[in-house]
mmCIF file of C-alpha atoms in Angstrom:
data_model
loop_
_atom_site.group_PDB
_atom_site.id
_atom_site.type_symbol
_atom_site.label_atom_id
_atom_site.label_comp_id
_atom_site.label_asym_id
_atom_site.label_seq_id
_atom_site.Cartn_x
_atom_site.Cartn_y
_atom_site.Cartn_z
ATOM 1 C CA MET A 1 -4.800 -21.362 -21.422
ATOM 2 C CA LYS A 2 -4.434 -19.662 -18.054
ATOM 3 C CA ILE A 3 -5.641 -16.103 -17.669
ATOM 4 C CA TYR A 4 -4.634 -13.889 -14.789
ATOM 5 C CA PRO A 5 -6.864 -10.852 -15.211
ATOM 6 C CA CYS A 6 -6.117 -7.842 -13.089
ATOM 7 C CA THR A 7 -7.776 -4.766 -14.474
ATOM 8 C CA VAL A 8 -8.482 -1.236 -13.417
ATOM 9 C CA THR A 9 -11.442 0.483 -15.039
ATOM 10 C CA LEU A 10 -10.929 3.702 -16.902
ATOM 11 C CA LEU A 11 -12.948 5.390 -14.236
ATOM 12 C CA THR A 12 -10.242 4.349 -11.782
ATOM 13 C CA LEU A 13 -7.462 5.075 -14.213
ATOM 14 C CA ALA A 14 -8.869 8.535 -14.696
ATOM 15 C CA LEU A 15 -7.914 9.222 -11.049
ATOM 16 C CA ALA A 16 -4.177 8.878 -11.597
ATOM 17 C CA GLY A 17 -2.338 12.117 -11.091
ATOM 18 C CA CYS A 18 -5.038 13.395 -8.752
ATOM 19 C CA GLY A 19 -3.773 14.331 -5.360
ATOM 20 C CA GLY A 20 -5.230 14.366 -1.914
ATOM 21 C CA GLY A 21 -3.841 14.910 1.483
ATOM 22 C CA GLY A 22 -4.373 16.032 5.003
ATOM 23 C CA GLY A 23 -2.412 16.675 8.131
ATOM 24 C CA SER A 24 -1.000 19.356 10.310
ATOM 25 C CA SER A 25 0.397 22.529 8.855
ATOM 26 C CA SER A 26 4.113 22.821 8.334
ATOM 27 C CA SER A 27 6.292 25.165 10.327
ATOM 28 C CA THR A 28 6.123 28.893 9.627
ATOM 29 C CA PRO A 29 7.606 29.519 6.166
ATOM 30 C CA ALA A 30 10.121 32.183 5.301
ATOM 31 C CA PRO A 31 8.598 35.555 4.269
ATOM 32 C CA GLY A 32 7.231 35.361 0.721
ATOM 33 C CA THR A 33 7.133 31.543 0.729
ATOM 34 C CA PRO A 34 3.612 30.059 0.445
ATOM 35 C CA ALA A 35 2.738 27.804 3.392
ATOM 36 C CA VAL A 36 2.111 24.140 2.622
ATOM 37 C CA SER A 37 0.983 21.354 4.931
ATOM 38 C CA ASP A 38 2.905 18.140 5.533
ATOM 39 C CA ALA A 39 0.456 16.309 3.262
ATOM 40 C CA GLN A 40 0.976 18.848 0.493
ATOM 41 C CA LYS A 41 4.742 18.472 0.883
ATOM 42 C CA ASN A 42 4.371 14.712 0.466
ATOM 43 C CA TYR A 43 2.289 15.282 -2.662
ATOM 44 C CA GLU A 44 4.833 17.665 -4.160
ATOM 45 C CA SER A 45 7.748 15.374 -3.333
ATOM 46 C CA VAL A 46 6.451 13.088 -6.079
ATOM 47 C CA ALA A 47 3.959 15.067 -8.178
ATOM 48 C CA LEU A 48 6.183 17.972 -9.231
ATOM 49 C CA SER A 49 7.584 17.487 -12.739
ATOM 50 C CA SER A 50 11.036 18.327 -11.379
ATOM 51 C CA ASN A 51 10.664 15.348 -9.016
ATOM 52 C CA GLY A 52 9.622 12.941 -11.779
ATOM 53 C CA GLY A 53 5.845 12.917 -11.321
ATOM 54 C CA LEU A 54 3.308 10.292 -10.261
ATOM 55 C CA HIS A 55 3.056 6.880 -11.943
ATOM 56 C CA TYR A 56 -0.030 4.679 -11.530
ATOM 57 C CA LEU A 57 0.309 1.076 -12.672
ATOM 58 C CA THR A 58 -2.460 -0.647 -14.612
ATOM 59 C CA GLY A 59 -2.271 -4.175 -15.986
ATOM 60 C CA ARG A 60 -3.885 -7.301 -17.348
ATOM 61 C CA LEU A 61 -1.665 -10.287 -18.059
ATOM 62 C CA GLY A 62 -2.647 -13.552 -19.717
ATOM 63 C CA PHE A 63 -0.354 -16.473 -20.497
ATOM 64 C CA THR A 64 -0.348 -19.621 -22.597
ATOM 65 C CA THR A 65 1.920 -22.622 -22.232
ATOM 66 C CA SER A 66 2.958 -25.059 -24.923
ATOM 67 C CA SER A 67 3.047 -28.836 -24.536
ATOM 68 C CA SER A 68 6.724 -28.499 -23.643
ATOM 69 C CA GLY A 69 5.927 -25.983 -20.921
ATOM 70 C CA ALA A 70 7.227 -22.926 -22.761
ATOM 71 C CA LEU A 71 5.562 -19.737 -21.562
ATOM 72 C CA SER A 72 4.266 -16.966 -23.817
ATOM 73 C CA ILE A 73 2.252 -13.879 -23.044
ATOM 74 C CA SER A 74 -1.232 -13.686 -24.545
ATOM 75 C CA SER A 75 -2.456 -11.126 -27.041
ATOM 76 C CA GLY A 76 -4.331 -8.310 -25.356
ATOM 77 C CA SER A 77 -2.091 -8.253 -22.284
ATOM 78 C CA TYR A 78 -0.863 -4.898 -21.048
ATOM 79 C CA PHE A 79 1.174 -3.410 -18.221
ATOM 80 C CA TYR A 80 1.462 0.356 -18.305
ATOM 81 C CA THR A 81 1.440 3.532 -16.249
ATOM 82 C CA ASP A 82 -0.648 6.654 -16.170
ATOM 83 C CA ASP A 83 2.036 9.317 -15.757
ATOM 84 C CA SER A 84 1.126 12.714 -14.341
ATOM 85 C CA SER A 85 2.776 15.787 -12.900
ATOM 86 C CA ILE A 86 2.267 19.453 -12.047
ATOM 87 C CA PRO A 87 4.743 22.165 -13.117
ATOM 88 C CA GLN A 88 4.991 23.910 -9.744
ATOM 89 C CA SER A 89 3.494 24.002 -6.275
ATOM 90 C CA ALA A 90 -0.257 24.585 -6.119
ATOM 91 C CA ALA A 91 0.531 26.982 -3.264
ATOM 92 C CA ASN A 92 1.324 29.376 -6.127
ATOM 93 C CA GLY A 93 -2.169 28.939 -7.613
ATOM 94 C CA ALA A 94 -4.141 26.319 -9.547
ATOM 95 C CA GLN A 95 -1.956 23.885 -11.497
ATOM 96 C CA THR A 96 -3.019 21.894 -14.562
ATOM 97 C CA VAL A 97 -1.892 18.264 -14.404
ATOM 98 C CA SER A 98 0.001 16.937 -17.423
ATOM 99 C CA VAL A 99 -1.039 13.372 -18.258
ATOM 100 C CA ALA A 100 0.565 10.731 -20.497
ATOM 101 C CA PHE A 101 0.643 6.937 -20.734
ATOM 102 C CA SER A 102 3.661 4.649 -21.154
ATOM 103 C CA THR A 103 4.231 0.904 -21.188
ATOM 104 C CA ALA A 104 6.058 -0.576 -18.210
ATOM 105 C CA ALA A 105 7.025 -3.732 -20.147
ATOM 106 C CA LYS A 106 9.219 -3.559 -23.234
ATOM 107 C CA THR A 107 7.364 -6.379 -25.012
ATOM 108 C CA LEU A 108 3.860 -4.997 -24.497
ATOM 109 C CA ALA A 109 2.249 -2.120 -26.349
ATOM 110 C CA LEU A 110 -0.211 0.299 -24.837
ATOM 111 C CA PRO A 111 -3.840 -0.824 -25.205
ATOM 112 C CA ALA A 112 -6.308 1.371 -27.068
ATOM 113 C CA LEU A 113 -7.391 3.943 -24.497
ATOM 114 C CA SER A 114 -10.495 6.091 -24.705
ATOM 115 C CA GLY A 115 -12.961 7.836 -22.449
ATOM 116 C CA ASN A 116 -16.717 8.242 -22.532
ATOM 117 C CA THR A 117 -17.553 9.175 -18.939
ATOM 118 C CA ARG A 118 -20.768 11.209 -18.971
ATOM 119 C CA ILE A 119 -21.947 13.307 -16.046
ATOM 120 C CA VAL A 120 -25.024 15.475 -15.504
ATOM 121 C CA VAL A 121 -24.314 19.035 -14.347
ATOM 122 C CA ASN A 122 -27.154 21.533 -13.886
ATOM 123 C CA GLY A 123 -29.477 19.431 -16.028
ATOM 124 C CA THR A 124 -27.056 19.000 -18.953
ATOM 125 C CA VAL A 125 -25.039 15.920 -19.884
ATOM 126 C CA TYR A 126 -21.304 16.569 -20.296
ATOM 127 C CA VAL A 127 -18.506 14.232 -21.394
ATOM 128 C CA GLN A 128 -15.435 14.259 -19.181
ATOM 129 C CA ALA A 129 -12.267 15.133 -21.066
ATOM 130 C CA PHE A 130 -9.885 12.284 -21.883
ATOM 131 C CA PRO A 131 -6.997 12.127 -21.265
ATOM 132 C CA ASN A 132 -7.892 13.854 -18.042
ATOM 133 C CA GLN A 133 -6.115 17.079 -17.182
ATOM 134 C CA PRO A 134 -7.411 17.957 -13.730
ATOM 135 C CA GLN A 135 -6.623 21.236 -12.080
ATOM 136 C CA VAL A 136 -5.030 20.997 -8.649
ATOM 137 C CA THR A 137 -5.502 23.504 -5.873
ATOM 138 C CA TYR A 138 -4.716 23.448 -2.172
ATOM 139 C CA SER A 139 -7.738 23.538 0.132
ATOM 140 C CA GLY A 140 -6.668 24.087 3.703
ATOM 141 C CA ALA A 141 -4.203 21.309 4.478
ATOM 142 C CA ASN A 142 -5.559 19.144 1.648
ATOM 143 C CA VAL A 143 -5.164 18.791 -2.124
ATOM 144 C CA GLN A 144 -8.219 19.254 -4.323
ATOM 145 C CA GLU A 145 -8.615 18.240 -7.961
ATOM 146 C CA VAL A 146 -11.343 19.335 -10.338
ATOM 147 C CA TYR A 147 -12.033 17.464 -13.568
ATOM 148 C CA LEU A 148 -13.319 19.284 -16.624
ATOM 149 C CA ALA A 149 -15.642 18.386 -19.475
ATOM 150 C CA THR A 150 -14.513 18.340 -23.095
ATOM 151 C CA ASP A 151 -15.471 22.017 -23.316
ATOM 152 C CA GLY A 152 -12.451 22.744 -21.110
ATOM 153 C CA LYS A 153 -14.407 24.803 -18.577
ATOM 154 C CA THR A 154 -17.317 22.888 -17.010
ATOM 155 C CA VAL A 155 -16.376 21.111 -13.767
ATOM 156 C CA VAL A 156 -17.888 17.623 -13.856
ATOM 157 C CA ARG A 157 -16.440 16.166 -10.667
ATOM 158 C CA THR A 158 -14.179 17.071 -7.784
ATOM 159 C CA PHE A 159 -11.983 15.051 -5.420
ATOM 160 C CA LEU A 160 -10.488 16.023 -2.091
ATOM 161 C CA GLY A 161 -7.542 14.221 -0.537
ATOM 162 C CA THR A 162 -7.599 13.395 3.147
ATOM 163 C CA SER A 163 -4.259 11.606 3.508
ATOM 164 C CA TYR A 164 -0.889 11.443 1.756
ATOM 165 C CA SER A 165 2.013 9.346 2.953
ATOM 166 C CA THR A 166 5.330 8.363 1.381
ATOM 167 C CA THR A 167 7.263 5.134 1.877
ATOM 168 C CA ALA A 168 10.897 4.846 0.837
ATOM 169 C CA LEU A 169 11.926 1.680 -1.012
ATOM 170 C CA SER A 170 15.307 0.015 -0.789
ATOM 171 C CA GLY A 171 16.840 -3.426 -1.055
ATOM 172 C CA LEU A 172 15.272 -6.224 -3.090
ATOM 173 C CA ILE A 173 12.013 -5.535 -4.878
ATOM 174 C CA SER A 174 10.852 -8.970 -3.710
ATOM 175 C CA SER A 175 11.224 -7.825 -0.074
ATOM 176 C CA SER A 176 9.030 -4.731 -0.433
ATOM 177 C CA PRO A 177 6.145 -3.891 1.936
ATOM 178 C CA ALA A 178 3.198 -6.233 1.398
ATOM 179 C CA GLU A 179 0.746 -3.369 0.750
ATOM 180 C CA LEU A 180 2.730 -2.372 -2.343
ATOM 181 C CA PHE A 181 1.941 -5.747 -3.932
ATOM 182 C CA THR A 182 -1.636 -6.117 -2.660
ATOM 183 C CA GLY A 183 -2.550 -2.445 -3.029
ATOM 184 C CA SER A 184 -1.243 -1.817 -6.547
ATOM 185 C CA MET A 185 -0.875 -3.588 -9.867
ATOM 186 C CA LEU A 186 2.761 -4.264 -9.031
ATOM 187 C CA GLY A 187 1.347 -7.402 -7.432
ATOM 188 C CA LEU A 188 0.738 -8.759 -10.940
ATOM 189 C CA ILE A 189 4.397 -9.542 -11.451
ATOM 190 C CA THR A 190 4.632 -11.587 -8.249
ATOM 191 C CA ASN A 191 2.713 -14.405 -9.971
ATOM 192 C CA THR A 192 4.862 -17.401 -10.841
ATOM 193 C CA ILE A 193 3.674 -19.151 -14.011
ATOM 194 C CA ASN A 194 4.756 -22.802 -14.348
ATOM 195 C CA GLY A 195 7.751 -22.025 -12.191
ATOM 196 C CA ASN A 196 8.705 -18.966 -14.253
ATOM 197 C CA SER A 197 9.057 -15.651 -12.454
ATOM 198 C CA LEU A 198 7.734 -12.556 -14.199
ATOM 199 C CA TYR A 199 10.546 -10.400 -12.862
ATOM 200 C CA ASN A 200 14.125 -10.683 -11.679
ATOM 201 C CA GLN A 201 13.729 -11.523 -8.016
ATOM 202 C CA GLN A 202 17.297 -10.410 -7.357
ATOM 203 C CA ALA A 203 16.573 -6.907 -8.684
ATOM 204 C CA SER A 204 16.827 -4.026 -6.226
ATOM 205 C CA TRP A 205 15.158 -0.649 -5.983
ATOM 206 C CA GLN A 206 17.090 2.266 -7.431
ATOM 207 C CA SER A 207 18.305 5.020 -5.122
ATOM 208 C CA GLY A 208 15.467 7.381 -4.175
ATOM 209 C CA ALA A 209 12.674 4.934 -5.006
ATOM 210 C CA ALA A 210 9.437 5.467 -3.086
ATOM 211 C CA TYR A 211 5.679 5.192 -3.356
ATOM 212 C CA LEU A 212 2.877 7.517 -2.402
ATOM 213 C CA LYS A 213 -0.285 6.231 -0.673
ATOM 214 C CA VAL A 214 -3.304 8.442 -1.286
ATOM 215 C CA VAL A 215 -6.781 8.579 0.285
ATOM 216 C CA ARG A 216 -9.445 10.712 -1.430
ATOM 217 C CA GLN A 217 -13.171 11.343 -1.503
ATOM 218 C CA TYR A 218 -15.827 12.839 -3.764
ATOM 219 C CA VAL A 219 -16.846 16.450 -3.259
ATOM 220 C CA GLY A 220 -20.514 16.993 -4.074
ATOM 221 C CA ASP A 221 -23.149 14.562 -5.345
ATOM 222 C CA THR A 222 -22.092 13.305 -8.791
ATOM 223 C CA LEU A 223 -24.597 11.869 -11.291
ATOM 224 C CA PHE A 224 -23.168 9.581 -13.965
ATOM 225 C CA VAL A 225 -25.429 8.709 -16.883
ATOM 226 C CA GLY A 226 -25.260 5.854 -19.389
ATOM 227 C CA ASP A 227 -27.288 4.320 -22.191
ATOM 228 C CA CYS A 228 -30.545 2.791 -21.017
ATOM 229 C CA GLY A 229 -31.992 1.654 -24.346
ATOM 230 C CA GLY A 230 -30.579 -0.806 -26.837
ATOM 231 C CA THR A 231 -28.505 1.768 -28.725
ATOM 232 C CA ALA A 232 -24.928 2.290 -27.571
ATOM 233 C CA THR A 233 -23.851 5.906 -27.854
ATOM 234 C CA THR A 234 -20.873 8.142 -27.278
ATOM 235 C CA GLY A 235 -21.017 11.806 -26.430
ATOM 236 C CA PRO A 236 -23.710 13.677 -24.507
ATOM 237 C CA ASN A 237 -26.737 12.240 -26.349
ATOM 238 C CA VAL A 238 -27.400 9.102 -24.297
ATOM 239 C CA SER A 239 -30.124 6.550 -25.035
ATOM 240 C CA PRO A 240 -33.207 7.040 -22.816
ATOM 241 C CA CYS A 241 -35.096 4.321 -20.985
ATOM 242 C CA SER A 242 -38.368 5.645 -22.396
ATOM 243 C CA THR A 243 -39.528 8.440 -24.675
ATOM 244 C CA THR A 244 -43.215 7.718 -23.998
ATOM 245 C CA VAL A 245 -43.025 8.157 -20.237
ATOM 246 C CA ALA A 246 -42.325 11.759 -19.339
ATOM 247 C CA THR A 247 -42.067 11.459 -15.540
ATOM 248 C CA VAL A 248 -40.106 9.041 -13.402
ATOM 249 C CA GLU A 249 -43.244 7.837 -11.593
ATOM 250 C CA GLY A 250 -44.541 6.302 -14.822
ATOM 251 C CA LEU A 251 -41.434 4.171 -15.319
ATOM 252 C CA PHE A 252 -42.015 1.754 -12.423
ATOM 253 C CA PRO A 253 -41.747 -1.122 -11.920
ATOM 254 C CA ARG A 254 -38.505 -1.075 -13.877
ATOM 255 C CA VAL A 255 -35.979 -3.813 -14.586
ATOM 256 C CA SER A 256 -32.526 -2.275 -14.785
ATOM 257 C CA THR A 257 -30.524 -3.915 -17.568
ATOM 258 C CA ALA A 258 -27.387 -2.502 -15.965
ATOM 259 C CA ASP A 259 -27.659 -4.420 -12.695
ATOM 260 C CA GLY A 260 -30.510 -6.901 -13.270
ATOM 261 C CA VAL A 261 -32.635 -5.546 -10.427
ATOM 262 C CA THR A 262 -36.387 -4.890 -10.639
ATOM 263 C CA TYR A 263 -36.972 -1.530 -8.970
ATOM 264 C CA GLN A 264 -40.281 -0.458 -7.453
ATOM 265 C CA ILE A 265 -41.005 3.199 -6.846
ATOM 266 C CA GLY A 266 -40.991 2.530 -3.095
ATOM 267 C CA ASP A 267 -37.378 1.350 -3.288
ATOM 268 C CA GLY A 268 -36.219 4.948 -3.454
ATOM 269 C CA GLN A 269 -37.281 8.556 -3.295
ATOM 270 C CA ILE A 270 -37.786 11.422 -5.733
ATOM 271 C CA VAL A 271 -35.425 14.378 -5.315
ATOM 272 C CA THR A 272 -33.865 17.196 -7.290
ATOM 273 C CA LEU A 273 -30.386 16.046 -8.287
ATOM 274 C CA ALA A 274 -27.814 17.742 -10.547
ATOM 275 C CA GLY A 275 -30.552 20.041 -11.829
ATOM 276 C CA VAL A 276 -33.007 17.286 -12.788
ATOM 277 C CA ARG A 277 -36.001 15.585 -11.169
ATOM 278 C CA ALA A 278 -34.773 12.132 -10.234
ATOM 279 C CA TRP A 279 -35.671 8.928 -8.424
ATOM 280 C CA VAL A 280 -32.754 7.638 -6.333
ATOM 281 C CA ALA A 281 -32.613 4.104 -4.932
ATOM 282 C CA THR A 282 -32.292 3.739 -1.183
ATOM 283 C CA ALA A 283 -29.966 0.717 -1.373
ATOM 284 C CA PRO A 284 -26.630 0.890 -3.201
ATOM 285 C CA VAL A 285 -25.920 -1.050 -6.363
ATOM 286 C CA GLN A 286 -24.339 -4.391 -5.544
ATOM 287 C CA ASN A 287 -20.769 -5.428 -6.397
ATOM 288 C CA THR A 288 -19.250 -2.000 -6.935
ATOM 289 C CA ALA A 289 -16.060 -0.897 -5.196
ATOM 290 C CA ILE A 290 -17.286 2.684 -4.841
ATOM 291 C CA PRO A 291 -20.765 2.877 -3.251
ATOM 292 C CA GLN A 292 -23.248 4.159 -5.836
ATOM 293 C CA TYR A 293 -27.004 4.287 -6.228
ATOM 294 C CA ARG A 294 -29.319 3.589 -9.170
ATOM 295 C CA VAL A 295 -30.984 6.712 -10.543
ATOM 296 C CA PHE A 296 -33.790 7.303 -13.046
ATOM 297 C CA TYR A 297 -34.321 10.926 -14.025
ATOM 298 C CA GLN A 298 -36.588 12.869 -16.357
ATOM 299 C CA SER A 299 -35.453 15.382 -18.956
ATOM 300 C CA ASN A 300 -37.072 16.861 -22.065
ATOM 301 C CA GLY A 301 -39.995 14.454 -22.074
ATOM 302 C CA ALA A 302 -37.940 11.279 -21.599
ATOM 303 C CA VAL A 303 -36.563 9.221 -18.711
ATOM 304 C CA TYR A 304 -32.895 8.254 -18.420
ATOM 305 C CA SER A 305 -30.800 5.977 -16.204
ATOM 306 C CA GLY A 306 -27.694 6.763 -14.204
ATOM 307 C CA THR A 307 -25.836 6.198 -10.958
ATOM 308 C CA LEU A 308 -25.186 8.564 -8.085
ATOM 309 C CA ILE A 309 -21.979 8.788 -6.081
ATOM 310 C CA LYS A 310 -22.746 10.806 -2.978
ATOM 311 C CA ASN A 311 -20.801 13.681 -1.493
ATOM 312 C CA GLY A 312 -18.039 12.445 0.805
ATOM 313 C CA THR A 313 -17.907 8.942 -0.706
ATOM 314 C CA PRO A 314 -14.356 7.553 -0.513
ATOM 315 C CA LEU A 315 -12.607 6.595 -3.730
ATOM 316 C CA GLN A 316 -12.134 2.832 -3.590
ATOM 317 C CA ILE A 317 -10.862 0.057 -5.853
ATOM 318 C CA PRO A 318 -10.922 -3.736 -5.486
ATOM 319 C CA ALA A 319 -7.866 -5.008 -3.653
ATOM 320 C CA LEU A 320 -5.661 -7.145 -5.897
ATOM 321 C CA GLY A 321 -6.765 -10.782 -5.742
ATOM 322 C CA SER A 322 -9.662 -9.990 -3.413
ATOM 323 C CA ALA A 323 -13.302 -8.983 -3.613
ATOM 324 C CA ALA A 324 -12.756 -6.516 -0.782
ATOM 325 C CA ALA A 325 -12.452 -2.819 -1.557
ATOM 326 C CA GLN A 326 -9.500 -0.694 -0.483
ATOM 327 C CA ASN A 327 -9.823 3.051 0.131
ATOM 328 C CA PHE A 328 -6.370 4.096 -1.067
ATOM 329 C CA TYR A 329 -4.351 4.347 -4.272
ATOM 330 C CA ILE A 330 -0.634 3.765 -4.660
ATOM 331 C CA PHE A 331 1.547 5.800 -7.014
ATOM 332 C CA LEU A 332 5.198 5.076 -7.797
ATOM 333 C CA ASN A 333 7.768 7.828 -8.053
ATOM 334 C CA ASN A 334 10.034 7.875 -11.105
ATOM 335 C CA ALA A 335 12.916 5.975 -9.499
ATOM 336 C CA ALA A 336 10.530 3.217 -8.440
ATOM 337 C CA LEU A 337 9.009 3.017 -11.919
ATOM 338 C CA GLN A 338 12.414 2.728 -13.586
ATOM 339 C CA SER A 339 13.285 -0.036 -11.112
ATOM 340 C CA VAL A 340 10.165 -1.970 -12.113
ATOM 341 C CA LYS A 341 10.827 -1.520 -15.836
ATOM 342 C CA SER A 342 14.333 -2.908 -15.391
ATOM 343 C CA ALA A 343 13.144 -5.865 -13.360
ATOM 344 C CA VAL A 344 10.253 -7.264 -15.446
ATOM 345 C CA ASN A 345 10.988 -10.254 -17.687
ATOM 346 C CA PHE A 346 8.395 -9.552 -20.381
#
């Protein structure tokens, strides 16, 4: 059995539909027309519901071959999009993003999707809402998104875009720009399995097809928390590392089960973070696309574990087929998505 895993974590998937942009301001608008920057125009050219919205591809494909060489797709494979849009320009005020999921391959169902991202805000653990419905506003020439907790009001994290660019697509899908295949999950279908192509290589892009390349960063220090003990939990009540040690100093040395590292107290410093007293490692956690730092923090007589993503950290994902991280995301417009759906052979 040959497996070709190409996955995007839900953390990454949660970013779909979130905009970012930067650039010079547009020319002076007509009286009564809100001014938008070139980057914001690029965002709206795809993100507005009237323009078909943003579509972020996610996939994992596995295949088996019989003794005769016949190809079949493995159970558990998926190839789908996170579809998002805003009803009108954020120049008119904050816009709530509508989010849905749809399969991009007629033979594959959507996988079971869920969210349990937990973030500390002002000393309290909140669960980020899923599906995400960020609120988009324009900040200067950029696009800002805030993500809310399940209570529908607490902001748990914020992203700011620094670049938006659109690329028109025409001609054969197989002749598309290389970054579209290496920078998005569209590259999955370029695999040839035992001589079988996963899409019609003579298929062309529909009229108006394009993709949007987005660069974003975190706004504010963001503290994610997870289970530290042996009990797996959902919701805001996470498992502590210790209920007998009340301060972070008493926890060291500490072997992190999350990353297999033995931390000494001198490997970091104690600070106030997200409303809690916390020890933060000096060196980042290894093998993560987005730079993050191990955290142990004290709360209500116990010590918990988490990770910190610092203010200004770029949003990054592993490049397809590479261990290197890329600092951009690619979204298809609706015409491009329909072209892909028509071209795939599974």
